[in-house]
Amino acid sequence: MATTKIINPATEQVIKEVAIQGAEELDAAVARALAAGPAWRAVAPSDRARLLRRFAGLVEDHLEELAALETANVGKPISESRDEVGMVAEVFYFYAGAVDKHRGATVPVAGGVDMTFHEPLGVVGAIVPWNFPIAIMSWKVGPALATGNTIIVKPAEITPLTALRLAELGLEAGLPEGVLQVVTGKGSVLGTRLSEHPDVAKVAFTGSTEVGREVMARASGTIKRVTLELGGKSASVIFADADLEKAAASTPGGVFANAGQDCCARSRALVQRSVFDRYLELLADAVAAWTVGDPTDPATKMGPLVTAAHRDVVAGFLAPGMGGSPDQPVALAHRGPVPDGPGFWHPVSVVAPADPAWRMAREEIFGPVLAVIPFDDEEEAVRLANDTPFGLSGSIWTRDSARSLRMARAVQAGNLSVNSNSSVRVQTSFGGMKQSGFGRELGLEALAAYSEVKNVFVSTVD
Ligand code: NAD
């Protein structure tokens, strides 16, 4: 079978060769998942919960191994990988606890008893991106298994290693064969087939808006259930009445974490004009402390980008001409150092002031580039924050609680935080508005995305 070389983005060394599977192998996986379905949905709820808890425990036991693998494959700092693997265990514990709490209802009706059941969908296809491979896989696997589905995961072609290891741990935990499988290969082959396959009941997709659109179109042939977690162009909105020191100190983490390769990256900082210069001064100190280097070093804040090709795409946002007119360079307020030698490094870059019409202020960059844009009043802040087809995330920085609530209701995004950059928690729902997608992952809300309500009426009339 053909294989692909998996590269460490920090060293450019080959880590492993992984099979490139084709449509035939995918069809065989779907047949196994379909066959495993009836026995899996018949597992007693407390036993299914026990299996998920055991799975979570094994993830904890293998935390260092999984984190090292994720760092080697994605180039993300080991401290981030540890947090993300820790989250995987937490996700499985959370959904283990939800198995027997996802209850139906009885509904008052005339002439009988009416009740609802949450039925599993069947075979779920999970399509996962390269930026948070193991964490995003778990967001789909946890609720899918808890609600009695079987699942086939297709990781991104370049980052399959933790997905393969996690599936092995699932088997070790006692998941029956066929309940959780991983297929490796091209999105254009396996992703398209999963989206069209007549025996796949749902596709849970996380990735770019462009591919999400295609998945949705293909899924329409079989009226497949689809949830889409897509791109973002989130903003931090920083008002003059905010704790400016805290807002500036938090800015790098909100945009440069995972080297900016984060769908929630706040790649626009909208800053009220009266504090614009002061904010930039404070930001300079925070950005200088954002150390870029060897991702295996626990002190490192940022590693390389995932591939050379992706680094070139990111660099294109700062190329000559990106500052408005063909000969106008962007105004770089900060450009950090990068290590010498191998690795797909890109410097931390801050552009200020940026114009809201520039490409870097409108498109998802997915790299360590921040555009700082001034605004005058609350109305303009709302208009700029919403001036994007995306609606995933964002932050509001203010000490005025009424304003924070007005802003939180006015900004069109699925996940907002006030005086914080936190977007993702296991217990709360996560997902997008507008072209950032639909459906919610995590929290109890995800259970609804992996089950279907069945209504049953029993006549009590003789
Ligand atoms: P991508 O869309 O290129 O790929 C995502 C997945 O889709 C990969 O597994 C890929 O192999 C597969 N794929 C590729 N072509 C396909 C096709 N024609 N049909 C079906 N599947 C196909 O995205 P990426 O570059 O891996 O990830 C980056 C994107 O993901 C960014 O836009 C980012 O914002 C988004 N993202 C969103 C979230 C979220 O929760 N909203 C989280 C992480 C990443």
PDB file of N, CA and C in Angstrom, residues 124-128 133 137 140-141 151-155 163 180-184 194:
ATOM      1  N   VAL A 124     -21.064   7.351  12.286  1.00  0.00           N
ATOM      2  CA  VAL A 124     -20.678   8.764  12.171  1.00  0.00           C
ATOM      3  C   VAL A 124     -19.304   8.837  11.493  1.00  0.00           C
ATOM      4  N   GLY A 125     -19.166   9.760  10.567  1.00  0.00           N
ATOM      5  CA  GLY A 125     -17.853  10.045   9.965  1.00  0.00           C
ATOM      6  C   GLY A 125     -17.329  11.340  10.562  1.00  0.00           C
ATOM      7  N   ALA A 126     -16.137  11.288  11.150  1.00  0.00           N
ATOM      8  CA  ALA A 126     -15.554  12.491  11.759  1.00  0.00           C
ATOM      9  C   ALA A 126     -14.368  12.928  10.912  1.00  0.00           C
ATOM     10  N   ILE A 127     -14.423  14.140  10.410  1.00  0.00           N
ATOM     11  CA  ILE A 127     -13.318  14.672   9.591  1.00  0.00           C
ATOM     12  C   ILE A 127     -12.644  15.774  10.399  1.00  0.00           C
ATOM     13  N   VAL A 128     -11.353  15.603  10.627  1.00  0.00           N
ATOM     14  CA  VAL A 128     -10.636  16.390  11.643  1.00  0.00           C
ATOM     15  C   VAL A 128      -9.486  17.171  10.976  1.00  0.00           C
ATOM     16  N   PRO A 133      -5.303  18.027  16.458  1.00  0.00           N
ATOM     17  CA  PRO A 133      -5.754  16.700  16.003  1.00  0.00           C
ATOM     18  C   PRO A 133      -6.429  15.847  17.080  1.00  0.00           C
ATOM     19  N   MET A 137     -10.602  15.435  17.669  1.00  0.00           N
ATOM     20  CA  MET A 137     -11.094  14.055  17.508  1.00  0.00           C
ATOM     21  C   MET A 137     -11.953  13.670  18.721  1.00  0.00           C
ATOM     22  N   LYS A 140     -15.579  14.756  19.047  1.00  0.00           N
ATOM     23  CA  LYS A 140     -16.551  14.022  18.221  1.00  0.00           C
ATOM     24  C   LYS A 140     -16.739  12.601  18.756  1.00  0.00           C
ATOM     25  N   VAL A 141     -15.618  11.972  19.155  1.00  0.00           N
ATOM     26  CA  VAL A 141     -15.690  10.583  19.618  1.00  0.00           C
ATOM     27  C   VAL A 141     -16.483  10.486  20.928  1.00  0.00           C
ATOM     28  N   ILE A 151     -18.127   5.152  15.112  1.00  0.00           N
ATOM     29  CA  ILE A 151     -17.510   6.337  14.503  1.00  0.00           C
ATOM     30  C   ILE A 151     -16.232   5.975  13.746  1.00  0.00           C
ATOM     31  N   ILE A 152     -16.083   6.615  12.590  1.00  0.00           N
ATOM     32  CA  ILE A 152     -14.857   6.482  11.788  1.00  0.00           C
ATOM     33  C   ILE A 152     -14.223   7.870  11.723  1.00  0.00           C
ATOM     34  N   VAL A 153     -12.979   7.947  12.142  1.00  0.00           N
ATOM     35  CA  VAL A 153     -12.295   9.243  12.177  1.00  0.00           C
ATOM     36  C   VAL A 153     -11.303   9.325  11.019  1.00  0.00           C
ATOM     37  N   LYS A 154     -11.406  10.435  10.284  1.00  0.00           N
ATOM     38  CA  LYS A 154     -10.406  10.702   9.252  1.00  0.00           C
ATOM     39  C   LYS A 154      -9.595  11.922   9.678  1.00  0.00           C
ATOM     40  N   PRO A 155      -8.392  11.671  10.211  1.00  0.00           N
ATOM     41  CA  PRO A 155      -7.547  12.820  10.583  1.00  0.00           C
ATOM     42  C   PRO A 155      -7.016  13.506   9.343  1.00  0.00           C
ATOM     43  N   ALA A 163      -4.252  10.286  16.377  1.00  0.00           N
ATOM     44  CA  ALA A 163      -5.547   9.631  16.120  1.00  0.00           C
ATOM     45  C   ALA A 163      -5.354   8.113  16.097  1.00  0.00           C
ATOM     46  N   LEU A 180     -14.810   2.255  17.107  1.00  0.00           N
ATOM     47  CA  LEU A 180     -13.993   3.451  16.844  1.00  0.00           C
ATOM     48  C   LEU A 180     -12.869   3.057  15.895  1.00  0.00           C
ATOM     49  N   GLN A 181     -12.895   3.627  14.682  1.00  0.00           N
ATOM     50  CA  GLN A 181     -11.844   3.300  13.716  1.00  0.00           C
ATOM     51  C   GLN A 181     -11.231   4.600  13.176  1.00  0.00           C
ATOM     52  N   VAL A 182     -10.004   4.478  12.702  1.00  0.00           N
ATOM     53  CA  VAL A 182      -9.329   5.612  12.068  1.00  0.00           C
ATOM     54  C   VAL A 182      -8.904   5.194  10.669  1.00  0.00           C
ATOM     55  N   VAL A 183      -9.209   6.026   9.696  1.00  0.00           N
ATOM     56  CA  VAL A 183      -8.725   5.784   8.328  1.00  0.00           C
ATOM     57  C   VAL A 183      -7.760   6.909   7.970  1.00  0.00           C
ATOM     58  N   THR A 184      -6.679   6.558   7.286  1.00  0.00           N
ATOM     59  CA  THR A 184      -5.683   7.576   6.944  1.00  0.00           C
ATOM     60  C   THR A 184      -5.553   7.689   5.431  1.00  0.00           C
ATOM     61  N   LEU A 194     -16.673   9.637   2.659  1.00  0.00           N
ATOM     62  CA  LEU A 194     -17.436   9.650   3.927  1.00  0.00           C
ATOM     63  C   LEU A 194     -18.672  10.546   3.799  1.00  0.00           C
TER      64      LEU A 194
END
